[in-house]
PDB file of C-alpha atoms in Angstrom:
ATOM      1  CA  MET A   1      36.345 -42.918 -31.903  1.00 45.00           C
ATOM      2  CA  HIS A   2      39.305 -43.940 -34.069  1.00 44.00           C
ATOM      3  CA  ALA A   3      38.802 -40.882 -36.254  1.00 44.00           C
ATOM      4  CA  PHE A   4      38.649 -38.672 -33.151  1.00 47.00           C
ATOM      5  CA  VAL A   5      41.989 -40.080 -31.890  1.00 46.00           C
ATOM      6  CA  HIS A   6      43.545 -39.663 -35.324  1.00 47.00           C
ATOM      7  CA  TRP A   7      42.342 -36.055 -35.476  1.00 53.00           C
ATOM      8  CA  ASN A   8      43.818 -35.323 -32.033  1.00 56.00           C
ATOM      9  CA  LEU A   9      47.146 -36.801 -33.084  1.00 53.00           C
ATOM     10  CA  LEU A  10      47.197 -34.696 -36.255  1.00 52.00           C
ATOM     11  CA  LYS A  11      46.398 -31.595 -34.225  1.00 56.00           C
ATOM     12  CA  ASP A  12      49.262 -32.282 -31.822  1.00 60.00           C
ATOM     13  CA  SER A  13      51.665 -32.802 -34.731  1.00 53.00           C
ATOM     14  CA  GLU A  14      50.604 -29.496 -36.303  1.00 57.00           C
ATOM     15  CA  LYS A  15      51.229 -27.693 -32.991  1.00 59.00           C
ATOM     16  CA  GLU A  16      54.735 -29.231 -32.763  1.00 56.00           C
ATOM     17  CA  ALA A  17      55.490 -28.167 -36.342  1.00 53.00           C
ATOM     18  CA  GLU A  18      54.379 -24.593 -35.654  1.00 57.00           C
ATOM     19  CA  SER A  19      56.579 -24.443 -32.552  1.00 56.00           C
ATOM     20  CA  LEU A  20      59.590 -25.692 -34.546  1.00 49.00           C
ATOM     21  CA  HIS A  21      58.874 -23.130 -37.264  1.00 49.00           C
ATOM     22  CA  HIS A  22      58.758 -20.261 -34.753  1.00 51.00           C
ATOM     23  CA  THR A  23      62.011 -21.371 -33.103  1.00 49.00           C
ATOM     24  CA  ASN A  24      63.798 -21.465 -36.486  1.00 47.00           C
ATOM     25  CA  CYS A  25      62.491 -17.984 -37.334  1.00 47.00           C
ATOM     26  CA  SER A  26      63.696 -16.570 -34.044  1.00 46.00           C
ATOM     27  CA  LYS A  27      67.168 -18.061 -34.488  1.00 43.00           C
ATOM     28  CA  GLU A  28      67.674 -16.809 -38.059  1.00 43.00           C
ATOM     29  CA  GLY A  29      66.070 -13.356 -37.478  1.00 44.00           C
ATOM     30  CA  ASP A  30      63.577 -13.778 -40.364  1.00 43.00           C
ATOM     31  CA  CYS A  31      59.841 -13.082 -39.955  1.00 44.00           C
ATOM     32  CA  ILE A  32      56.948 -14.523 -41.977  1.00 42.00           C
ATOM     33  CA  LYS A  33      53.524 -13.181 -41.111  1.00 43.00           C
ATOM     34  CA  PRO A  34      50.950 -15.948 -40.601  1.00 40.00           C
ATOM     35  CA  GLY A  35      48.150 -14.190 -42.424  1.00 39.00           C
ATOM     36  CA  GLN A  36      50.197 -13.385 -45.554  1.00 40.00           C
ATOM     37  CA  VAL A  37      52.020 -16.595 -46.518  1.00 39.00           C
ATOM     38  CA  GLY A  38      50.896 -20.224 -46.412  1.00 38.00           C
ATOM     39  CA  LEU A  39      52.999 -23.340 -46.125  1.00 39.00           C
ATOM     40  CA  PRO A  40      55.786 -23.567 -48.722  1.00 40.00           C
ATOM     41  CA  PRO A  41      55.282 -26.131 -51.491  1.00 40.00           C
ATOM     42  CA  LEU A  42      57.258 -29.342 -51.625  1.00 40.00           C
ATOM     43  CA  PRO A  43      60.205 -29.568 -54.008  1.00 40.00           C
ATOM     44  CA  SER A  44      59.361 -30.516 -57.610  1.00 39.00           C
ATOM     45  CA  SER A  45      60.812 -33.433 -59.593  1.00 38.00           C
ATOM     46  CA  ALA A  46      63.467 -31.200 -61.177  1.00 38.00           C
ATOM     47  CA  GLY A  47      64.764 -30.259 -57.736  1.00 40.00           C
ATOM     48  CA  ALA A  48      64.255 -26.471 -58.164  1.00 39.00           C
ATOM     49  CA  PRO A  49      62.846 -25.026 -54.939  1.00 39.00           C
ATOM     50  CA  SER A  50      60.041 -22.435 -55.117  1.00 40.00           C
ATOM     51  CA  LYS A  51      60.672 -18.881 -53.908  1.00 40.00           C
ATOM     52  CA  LEU A  52      59.154 -17.716 -50.585  1.00 39.00           C
ATOM     53  CA  PRO A  53      58.269 -14.107 -49.676  1.00 40.00           C
ATOM     54  CA  VAL A  54      60.410 -12.765 -46.837  1.00 39.00           C
ATOM     55  CA  CYS A  55      60.658  -9.545 -44.812  1.00 41.00           C
ATOM     56  CA  SER A  56      61.930  -6.234 -46.199  1.00 43.00           C
ATOM     57  CA  ALA A  57      65.252  -6.682 -44.321  1.00 41.00           C
ATOM     58  CA  MET A  58      66.194  -9.659 -46.556  1.00 43.00           C
ATOM     59  CA  ALA A  59      64.987  -8.141 -49.883  1.00 43.00           C
ATOM     60  CA  SER A  60      68.439  -6.685 -50.697  1.00 46.00           C
ATOM     61  CA  ASP A  61      70.340 -10.040 -50.278  1.00 47.00           C
ATOM     62  CA  SER A  62      71.560 -12.099 -53.187  1.00 48.00           C
ATOM     63  CA  SER A  63      69.698 -14.995 -54.795  1.00 51.00           C
ATOM     64  CA  SER A  64      72.082 -17.527 -53.244  1.00 54.00           C
ATOM     65  CA  SER A  65      71.184 -16.473 -49.712  1.00 53.00           C
ATOM     66  CA  GLN A  66      67.452 -16.686 -50.619  1.00 53.00           C
ATOM     67  CA  THR A  67      67.772 -20.269 -51.825  1.00 55.00           C
ATOM     68  CA  ALA A  68      69.644 -21.194 -48.630  1.00 56.00           C
ATOM     69  CA  MET A  69      66.926 -19.708 -46.479  1.00 53.00           C
ATOM     70  CA  ASN A  70      64.213 -21.446 -48.504  1.00 53.00           C
ATOM     71  CA  GLN A  71      65.932 -24.779 -47.939  1.00 56.00           C
ATOM     72  CA  LYS A  72      66.018 -24.031 -44.198  1.00 52.00           C
ATOM     73  CA  PHE A  73      62.254 -23.408 -44.239  1.00 49.00           C
ATOM     74  CA  LEU A  74      61.631 -26.581 -46.210  1.00 51.00           C
ATOM     75  CA  THR A  75      63.385 -28.830 -43.709  1.00 58.00           C
ATOM     76  CA  PRO A  76      60.724 -28.435 -40.965  1.00 54.00           C
ATOM     77  CA  GLN A  77      57.966 -29.264 -43.460  1.00 57.00           C
ATOM     78  CA  THR A  78      59.690 -32.436 -44.563  1.00 64.00           C
ATOM     79  CA  ASN A  79      60.193 -33.386 -40.916  1.00 66.00           C
ATOM     80  CA  GLU A  80      56.469 -32.875 -40.288  1.00 64.00           C
ATOM     81  CA  LYS A  81      55.576 -35.139 -43.182  1.00 66.00           C
ATOM     82  CA  VAL A  82      57.887 -37.826 -41.831  1.00 67.00           C
ATOM     83  CA  GLU A  83      56.387 -37.516 -38.354  1.00 68.00           C
ATOM     84  CA  LEU A  84      52.865 -37.767 -39.740  1.00 67.00           C
ATOM     85  CA  GLN A  85      53.844 -40.903 -41.618  1.00 68.00           C
ATOM     86  CA  HIS A  86      55.205 -42.418 -38.400  1.00 67.00           C
ATOM     87  CA  LEU A  87      51.987 -41.484 -36.600  1.00 66.00           C
ATOM     88  CA  ASP A  88      49.913 -43.188 -39.277  1.00 65.00           C
ATOM     89  CA  ASP A  89      52.037 -46.281 -38.860  1.00 68.00           C
ATOM     90  CA  ASP A  90      51.665 -46.173 -35.052  1.00 69.00           C
ATOM     91  CA  PHE A  91      47.896 -45.533 -35.154  1.00 69.00           C
ATOM     92  CA  PRO A  92      46.824 -49.222 -34.694  1.00 71.00           C
ATOM     93  CA  SER A  93      49.120 -49.571 -31.684  1.00 74.00           C
ATOM     94  CA  VAL A  94      47.657 -46.399 -30.154  1.00 72.00           C
ATOM     95  CA  ILE A  95      44.135 -47.748 -30.611  1.00 75.00           C
ATOM     96  CA  GLU A  96      45.143 -50.987 -28.923  1.00 76.00           C
ATOM     97  CA  ARG A  97      46.552 -49.073 -25.957  1.00 77.00           C
ATOM     98  CA  VAL A  98      43.324 -47.077 -25.621  1.00 76.00           C
ATOM     99  CA  ARG A  99      41.295 -50.296 -25.595  1.00 74.00           C
ATOM    100  CA  ARG A 100      43.494 -51.756 -22.887  1.00 74.00           C
ATOM    101  CA  MET A 101      43.109 -48.636 -20.763  1.00 76.00           C
ATOM    102  CA  GLU A 102      39.320 -48.802 -21.127  1.00 73.00           C
ATOM    103  CA  LEU A 103      39.327 -52.463 -20.112  1.00 71.00           C
ATOM    104  CA  GLN A 104      41.469 -51.654 -17.089  1.00 69.00           C
ATOM    105  CA  LYS A 105      38.960 -48.990 -16.078  1.00 69.00           C
ATOM    106  CA  GLN A 106      36.045 -51.420 -16.476  1.00 65.00           C
ATOM    107  CA  ASN A 107      37.688 -54.274 -14.534  1.00 65.00           C
ATOM    108  CA  PRO A 108      37.030 -52.861 -11.010  1.00 67.00           C
ATOM    109  CA  THR A 109      33.330 -52.396 -11.754  1.00 66.00           C
ATOM    110  CA  LEU A 110      33.064 -55.959 -13.101  1.00 64.00           C
ATOM    111  CA  LEU A 111      34.823 -57.357 -10.027  1.00 64.00           C
ATOM    112  CA  ALA A 112      32.479 -55.408  -7.766  1.00 65.00           C
ATOM    113  CA  GLU A 113      29.462 -56.832  -9.622  1.00 63.00           C
ATOM    114  CA  VAL A 114      30.864 -60.362  -9.273  1.00 59.00           C
ATOM    115  CA  LYS A 115      31.486 -59.930  -5.537  1.00 59.00           C
ATOM    116  CA  ARG A 116      28.102 -58.331  -4.893  1.00 59.00           C
ATOM    117  CA  PRO A 117      26.052 -61.630  -4.637  1.00 55.00           C
ATOM    118  CA  GLN A 118      28.480 -62.945  -1.971  1.00 53.00           C
ATOM    119  CA  GLY A 119      27.920 -59.834   0.074  1.00 51.00           C
ATOM    120  CA  ARG A 120      24.189 -60.316  -0.354  1.00 51.00           C
ATOM    121  CA  LYS A 121      24.366 -63.851   1.031  1.00 50.00           C
ATOM    122  CA  LEU A 122      26.405 -62.672   3.991  1.00 48.00           C
ATOM    123  CA  THR A 123      24.087 -59.769   4.823  1.00 62.00           C
ATOM    124  CA  TYR A 124      20.752 -61.590   4.270  1.00 62.00           C
ATOM    125  CA  HIS A 125      20.255 -62.205   7.984  1.00 65.00           C
ATOM    126  CA  GLU A 126      21.127 -58.608   8.749  1.00 66.00           C
ATOM    127  CA  ARG A 127      18.578 -57.456   6.203  1.00 67.00           C
ATOM    128  CA  LEU A 128      15.953 -59.654   7.800  1.00 67.00           C
ATOM    129  CA  MET A 129      16.806 -58.144  11.171  1.00 70.00           C
ATOM    130  CA  ASP A 130      16.539 -54.696   9.684  1.00 68.00           C
ATOM    131  CA  GLN A 131      13.197 -55.484   8.046  1.00 70.00           C
ATOM    132  CA  THR A 132      11.491 -56.712  11.246  1.00 73.00           C
ATOM    133  CA  PRO A 133      10.906 -53.207  12.655  1.00 74.00           C
ATOM    134  CA  GLN A 134       9.756 -52.130   9.224  1.00 74.00           C
ATOM    135  CA  LYS A 135       7.306 -55.032   9.212  1.00 74.00           C
ATOM    136  CA  GLU A 136       6.011 -54.037  12.639  1.00 77.00           C
ATOM    137  CA  ASP A 137       5.684 -50.478  11.461  1.00 77.00           C
ATOM    138  CA  VAL A 138       3.745 -51.635   8.408  1.00 77.00           C
ATOM    139  CA  GLU A 139       1.457 -53.779  10.553  1.00 78.00           C
ATOM    140  CA  SER A 140       0.795 -50.884  12.896  1.00 80.00           C
ATOM    141  CA  ARG A 141       0.039 -48.684   9.916  1.00 80.00           C
ATOM    142  CA  LEU A 142      -2.346 -51.310   8.556  1.00 81.00           C
ATOM    143  CA  ALA A 143      -4.119 -51.502  11.909  1.00 81.00           C
ATOM    144  CA  ALA A 144      -4.342 -47.732  12.026  1.00 81.00           C
ATOM    145  CA  SER A 145      -5.675 -47.632   8.481  1.00 80.00           C
ATOM    146  CA  ARG A 146      -8.306 -50.244   9.386  1.00 82.00           C
ATOM    147  CA  GLY A 147      -9.330 -48.167  12.392  1.00 82.00           C
ATOM    148  CA  VAL A 148      -9.477 -45.099  10.201  1.00 82.00           C
ATOM    149  CA  SER A 149     -11.629 -46.956   7.662  1.00 82.00           C
ATOM    150  CA  ASN A 150     -14.015 -48.059  10.429  1.00 84.00           C
ATOM    151  CA  MET A 151     -14.170 -44.509  11.703  1.00 85.00           C
ATOM    152  CA  ASN A 152     -14.829 -43.279   8.181  1.00 85.00           C
ATOM    153  CA  GLN A 153     -17.726 -45.715   7.849  1.00 85.00           C
ATOM    154  CA  ALA A 154     -19.189 -44.524  11.160  1.00 85.00           C
ATOM    155  CA  VAL A 155     -18.715 -40.925  10.096  1.00 85.00           C
ATOM    156  CA  ASP A 156     -20.473 -41.644   6.803  1.00 85.00           C
ATOM    157  CA  LYS A 157     -23.440 -43.155   8.660  1.00 86.00           C
ATOM    158  CA  ASN A 158     -23.606 -40.218  11.030  1.00 87.00           C
ATOM    159  CA  TYR A 159     -23.289 -37.854   8.086  1.00 87.00           C
ATOM    160  CA  ASP A 160     -26.281 -39.452   6.361  1.00 87.00           C
ATOM    161  CA  ALA A 161     -28.360 -39.225   9.542  1.00 87.00           C
ATOM    162  CA  LEU A 162     -27.377 -35.604  10.087  1.00 89.00           C
ATOM    163  CA  LYS A 163     -28.149 -34.813   6.473  1.00 88.00           C
ATOM    164  CA  GLN A 164     -31.658 -36.243   6.874  1.00 88.00           C
ATOM    165  CA  GLU A 165     -32.166 -34.243  10.064  1.00 88.00           C
ATOM    166  CA  ILE A 166     -31.020 -31.079   8.297  1.00 89.00           C
ATOM    167  CA  ILE A 167     -33.576 -31.695   5.534  1.00 90.00           C
ATOM    168  CA  GLU A 168     -36.356 -32.094   8.110  1.00 90.00           C
ATOM    169  CA  PHE A 169     -35.273 -28.961   9.958  1.00 88.00           C
ATOM    170  CA  ARG A 170     -35.289 -27.010   6.701  1.00 87.00           C
ATOM    171  CA  LYS A 171     -38.853 -28.141   6.045  1.00 88.00           C
ATOM    172  CA  GLN A 172     -39.836 -26.954   9.523  1.00 88.00           C
ATOM    173  CA  ILE A 173     -38.019 -23.646   9.110  1.00 86.00           C
ATOM    174  CA  GLN A 174     -39.673 -22.683   5.788  1.00 86.00           C
ATOM    175  CA  PRO A 175     -42.858 -21.107   7.328  1.00 85.00           C
ATOM    176  CA  TYR A 176     -40.743 -19.277   9.868  1.00 86.00           C
ATOM    177  CA  THR A 177     -38.533 -17.904   7.109  1.00 85.00           C
ATOM    178  CA  HIS A 178     -41.655 -16.572   5.356  1.00 84.00           C
ATOM    179  CA  ASP A 179     -42.800 -14.891   8.561  1.00 88.00           C
ATOM    180  CA  ILE A 180     -39.325 -13.475   9.106  1.00 88.00           C
ATOM    181  CA  GLY A 181     -39.372 -11.996   5.601  1.00 87.00           C
ATOM    182  CA  SER A 182     -42.712 -10.272   6.200  1.00 89.00           C
ATOM    183  CA  LEU A 183     -41.520  -9.011   9.578  1.00 92.00           C
ATOM    184  CA  LYS A 184     -38.384  -7.651   7.961  1.00 91.00           C
ATOM    185  CA  ASP A 185     -40.498  -5.744   5.445  1.00 92.00           C
ATOM    186  CA  THR A 186     -42.681  -4.260   8.190  1.00 93.00           C
ATOM    187  CA  ASN A 187     -39.591  -3.415  10.212  1.00 94.00           C
ATOM    188  CA  GLU A 188     -38.038  -1.621   7.265  1.00 94.00           C
ATOM    189  CA  SER A 189     -41.234   0.359   6.654  1.00 94.00           C
ATOM    190  CA  LEU A 190     -41.421   1.302  10.340  1.00 95.00           C
ATOM    191  CA  ILE A 191     -37.791   2.355  10.292  1.00 95.00           C
ATOM    192  CA  ARG A 192     -38.493   4.583   7.270  1.00 94.00           C
ATOM    193  CA  GLN A 193     -41.505   6.108   9.022  1.00 94.00           C
ATOM    194  CA  MET A 194     -39.480   6.660  12.161  1.00 94.00           C
ATOM    195  CA  ARG A 195     -36.759   8.396  10.175  1.00 94.00           C
ATOM    196  CA  ASP A 196     -39.330  10.619   8.463  1.00 94.00           C
ATOM    197  CA  MET A 197     -40.891  11.504  11.811  1.00 94.00           C
ATOM    198  CA  GLU A 198     -37.488  12.241  13.283  1.00 93.00           C
ATOM    199  CA  TYR A 199     -36.764  14.536  10.346  1.00 94.00           C
ATOM    200  CA  HIS A 200     -40.058  16.410  10.721  1.00 93.00           C
ATOM    201  CA  HIS A 201     -39.642  16.637  14.495  1.00 93.00           C
ATOM    202  CA  ARG A 202     -36.178  18.033  14.026  1.00 93.00           C
ATOM    203  CA  LEU A 203     -37.542  20.670  11.670  1.00 93.00           C
ATOM    204  CA  GLU A 204     -40.315  21.553  14.120  1.00 93.00           C
ATOM    205  CA  ALA A 205     -37.879  21.638  17.010  1.00 93.00           C
ATOM    206  CA  GLY A 206     -35.638  23.966  15.038  1.00 92.00           C
ATOM    207  CA  SER A 207     -38.520  26.293  14.236  1.00 92.00           C
ATOM    208  CA  LEU A 208     -39.690  26.236  17.865  1.00 94.00           C
ATOM    209  CA  LEU A 209     -36.207  26.972  19.113  1.00 94.00           C
ATOM    210  CA  TYR A 210     -36.027  29.921  16.725  1.00 94.00           C
ATOM    211  CA  TYR A 211     -39.443  31.152  17.953  1.00 94.00           C
ATOM    212  CA  ILE A 212     -38.317  30.745  21.584  1.00 94.00           C
ATOM    213  CA  ALA A 213     -35.187  32.720  20.861  1.00 94.00           C
ATOM    214  CA  THR A 214     -37.221  35.514  19.283  1.00 94.00           C
ATOM    215  CA  LEU A 215     -39.593  35.534  22.273  1.00 94.00           C
ATOM    216  CA  GLU A 216     -36.665  35.716  24.654  1.00 94.00           C
ATOM    217  CA  MET A 217     -35.307  38.672  22.697  1.00 94.00           C
ATOM    218  CA  GLU A 218     -38.731  40.351  22.861  1.00 94.00           C
ATOM    219  CA  ILE A 219     -38.911  39.698  26.621  1.00 94.00           C
ATOM    220  CA  VAL A 220     -35.504  41.280  27.072  1.00 94.00           C
ATOM    221  CA  ASN A 221     -36.588  44.293  25.024  1.00 94.00           C
ATOM    222  CA  MET A 222     -39.854  44.592  26.954  1.00 94.00           C
ATOM    223  CA  ARG A 223     -38.005  44.417  30.249  1.00 93.00           C
ATOM    224  CA  GLU A 224     -35.729  47.197  29.121  1.00 93.00           C
ATOM    225  CA  GLU A 225     -38.742  49.263  28.029  1.00 93.00           C
ATOM    226  CA  MET A 226     -40.511  48.588  31.351  1.00 93.00           C
ATOM    227  CA  GLU A 227     -37.445  49.658  33.288  1.00 93.00           C
ATOM    228  CA  HIS A 228     -37.308  52.808  31.199  1.00 92.00           C
ATOM    229  CA  MET A 229     -41.020  53.454  31.785  1.00 93.00           C
ATOM    230  CA  VAL A 230     -40.646  52.834  35.534  1.00 93.00           C
ATOM    231  CA  GLN A 231     -37.827  55.318  35.628  1.00 92.00           C
ATOM    232  CA  GLU A 232     -39.968  57.835  33.739  1.00 92.00           C
ATOM    233  CA  HIS A 233     -42.930  57.161  36.063  1.00 92.00           C
ATOM    234  CA  GLN A 234     -40.761  57.674  39.113  1.00 92.00           C
ATOM    235  CA  GLY A 235     -39.550  60.953  37.643  1.00 91.00           C
ATOM    236  CA  LEU A 236     -43.125  62.018  36.964  1.00 92.00           C
ATOM    237  CA  LEU A 237     -44.163  61.066  40.506  1.00 92.00           C
ATOM    238  CA  HIS A 238     -41.342  63.151  41.863  1.00 92.00           C
ATOM    239  CA  VAL A 239     -42.456  66.069  39.714  1.00 92.00           C
ATOM    240  CA  LYS A 240     -46.061  65.567  40.813  1.00 91.00           C
ATOM    241  CA  ARG A 241     -45.068  65.581  44.477  1.00 92.00           C
ATOM    242  CA  THR A 242     -43.147  68.774  44.053  1.00 92.00           C
ATOM    243  CA  GLN A 243     -46.079  70.321  42.202  1.00 91.00           C
ATOM    244  CA  ASP A 244     -48.503  69.185  44.919  1.00 91.00           C
ATOM    245  CA  LEU A 245     -46.309  70.787  47.525  1.00 92.00           C
ATOM    246  CA  GLN A 246     -46.164  73.973  45.497  1.00 91.00           C
ATOM    247  CA  ILE A 247     -49.950  73.949  45.032  1.00 91.00           C
ATOM    248  CA  ALA A 248     -50.533  73.401  48.735  1.00 90.00           C
ATOM    249  CA  ALA A 249     -48.186  76.263  49.557  1.00 90.00           C
ATOM    250  CA  THR A 250     -49.909  78.581  47.075  1.00 91.00           C
ATOM    251  CA  ARG A 251     -53.329  77.634  48.380  1.00 89.00           C
ATOM    252  CA  LYS A 252     -52.219  78.385  51.879  1.00 90.00           C
ATOM    253  CA  MET A 253     -50.828  81.704  50.749  1.00 91.00           C
ATOM    254  CA  LEU A 254     -54.052  82.499  48.897  1.00 90.00           C
ATOM    255  CA  GLU A 255     -56.166  81.623  51.858  1.00 88.00           C
ATOM    256  CA  GLU A 256     -54.063  83.804  54.110  1.00 88.00           C
ATOM    257  CA  GLU A 257     -54.245  86.605  51.578  1.00 87.00           C
ATOM    258  CA  GLU A 258     -58.010  86.275  51.265  1.00 87.00           C
ATOM    259  CA  SER A 259     -58.419  86.293  55.017  1.00 87.00           C
ATOM    260  CA  ARG A 260     -56.331  89.460  55.239  1.00 85.00           C
ATOM    261  CA  ILE A 261     -58.305  91.130  52.478  1.00 86.00           C
ATOM    262  CA  ALA A 262     -61.579  90.169  54.095  1.00 83.00           C
ATOM    263  CA  VAL A 263     -60.464  91.590  57.411  1.00 84.00           C
ATOM    264  CA  ARG A 264     -59.418  94.823  55.733  1.00 80.00           C
ATOM    265  CA  GLU A 265     -62.678  95.188  53.884  1.00 79.00           C
ATOM    266  CA  GLN A 266     -64.694  94.547  56.962  1.00 77.00           C
ATOM    267  CA  SER A 267     -62.695  97.101  58.851  1.00 75.00           C
ATOM    268  CA  PHE A 268     -63.117  99.865  56.259  1.00 70.00           C
ATOM    269  CA  SER A 269     -66.674  99.461  55.098  1.00 58.00           C
ATOM    270  CA  LYS A 270     -69.313  97.016  54.752  1.00 53.00           C
ATOM    271  CA  PRO A 271     -69.312  96.044  51.135  1.00 50.00           C
ATOM    272  CA  ASN A 272     -72.282  95.624  48.780  1.00 51.00           C
ATOM    273  CA  PRO A 273     -73.014  91.945  48.406  1.00 50.00           C
ATOM    274  CA  LYS A 274     -73.326  92.187  44.616  1.00 47.00           C
ATOM    275  CA  GLU A 275     -70.114  94.092  44.291  1.00 48.00           C
ATOM    276  CA  THR A 276     -68.292  91.766  46.632  1.00 51.00           C
ATOM    277  CA  SER A 277     -69.387  88.746  44.662  1.00 52.00           C
ATOM    278  CA  ARG A 278     -68.230  90.361  41.425  1.00 53.00           C
ATOM    279  CA  GLU A 279     -64.946  91.319  42.935  1.00 56.00           C
ATOM    280  CA  GLN A 280     -64.465  87.785  44.186  1.00 54.00           C
ATOM    281  CA  GLN A 281     -65.168  86.401  40.699  1.00 56.00           C
ATOM    282  CA  VAL A 282     -62.668  88.816  39.204  1.00 52.00           C
ATOM    283  CA  ARG A 283     -60.069  87.805  41.739  1.00 55.00           C
ATOM    284  CA  VAL A 284     -60.674  84.130  41.079  1.00 50.00           C
ATOM    285  CA  VAL A 285     -60.247  84.708  37.341  1.00 50.00           C
ATOM    286  CA  GLU A 286     -57.030  86.607  37.920  1.00 54.00           C
ATOM    287  CA  ILE A 287     -55.707  83.867  40.166  1.00 51.00           C
ATOM    288  CA  SER A 288     -56.618  81.198  37.565  1.00 50.00           C
ATOM    289  CA  HIS A 289     -54.676  83.124  34.923  1.00 50.00           C
ATOM    290  CA  ASP A 290     -51.655  83.346  37.187  1.00 50.00           C
ATOM    291  CA  TYR A 291     -51.409  79.532  37.832  1.00 46.00           C
ATOM    292  CA  PRO A 292     -51.076  76.792  35.154  1.00 49.00           C
ATOM    293  CA  PRO A 293     -54.077  74.607  34.217  1.00 48.00           C
ATOM    294  CA  GLY A 294     -54.732  71.486  36.272  1.00 45.00           C
ATOM    295  CA  VAL A 295     -53.825  73.154  39.590  1.00 44.00           C
ATOM    296  CA  ASN A 296     -56.810  73.390  41.916  1.00 43.00           C
TER     297      ASN A 296
END
């Protein structure tokens, strides 16, 4: 700690010296770059000061002006040395002051620790009063915990009894589980058979539906053919009726003509029976050639 305080003091003194150096440079108009030149050396025993590098503005001055400027730069360094010496002399007093300040900071805490037992004696009754509801709360918690422990014991007993019952029920269920497994197997086989039958029935139904559709198409075609045939038959009947009428008319005409011819022949001469029969045959043949076949 002493070394830390000494280091802080040295640091502060260096900062003050740098500030003095910068103020002197600003007053005189000279400039020394911090990265180029270090601190100037102390004067030797012969009293000849060492030369310092300066800016280009002062390079053309005489040697007398350079020595004067060097002496001006040396004065802050000598002042710093003197100040550091005074700080070293004052270091024990500074340490003593720091100790006193630390003791002053620690005194309130020590007084509070000394006064704390008195406060404890004064507030003992209050603490007892504060602890009574806590005690009641603890007692109620203990009673609740005892009740919970009793309930846990009862639950454990019931658990053991239920566990034994479960074991017995499992023993009773084992044959039923075997039967259930066999029934499941049979059920699965029946389901497979049912699915196969459904598949085959669907195929058969599809084929039957196709056959029914073809039959319906054939029925429609047959109906159309029957209608066409009926129409043709009706046309033929109409033709037949007309032909029958024509045949009846021709027969009537032939009969009338035959009767006329017979009357004429009887009126002129009595004909030979052989010749008349031949003539009749010839006439019948001529008439048959005049009319189409199938007409009586």
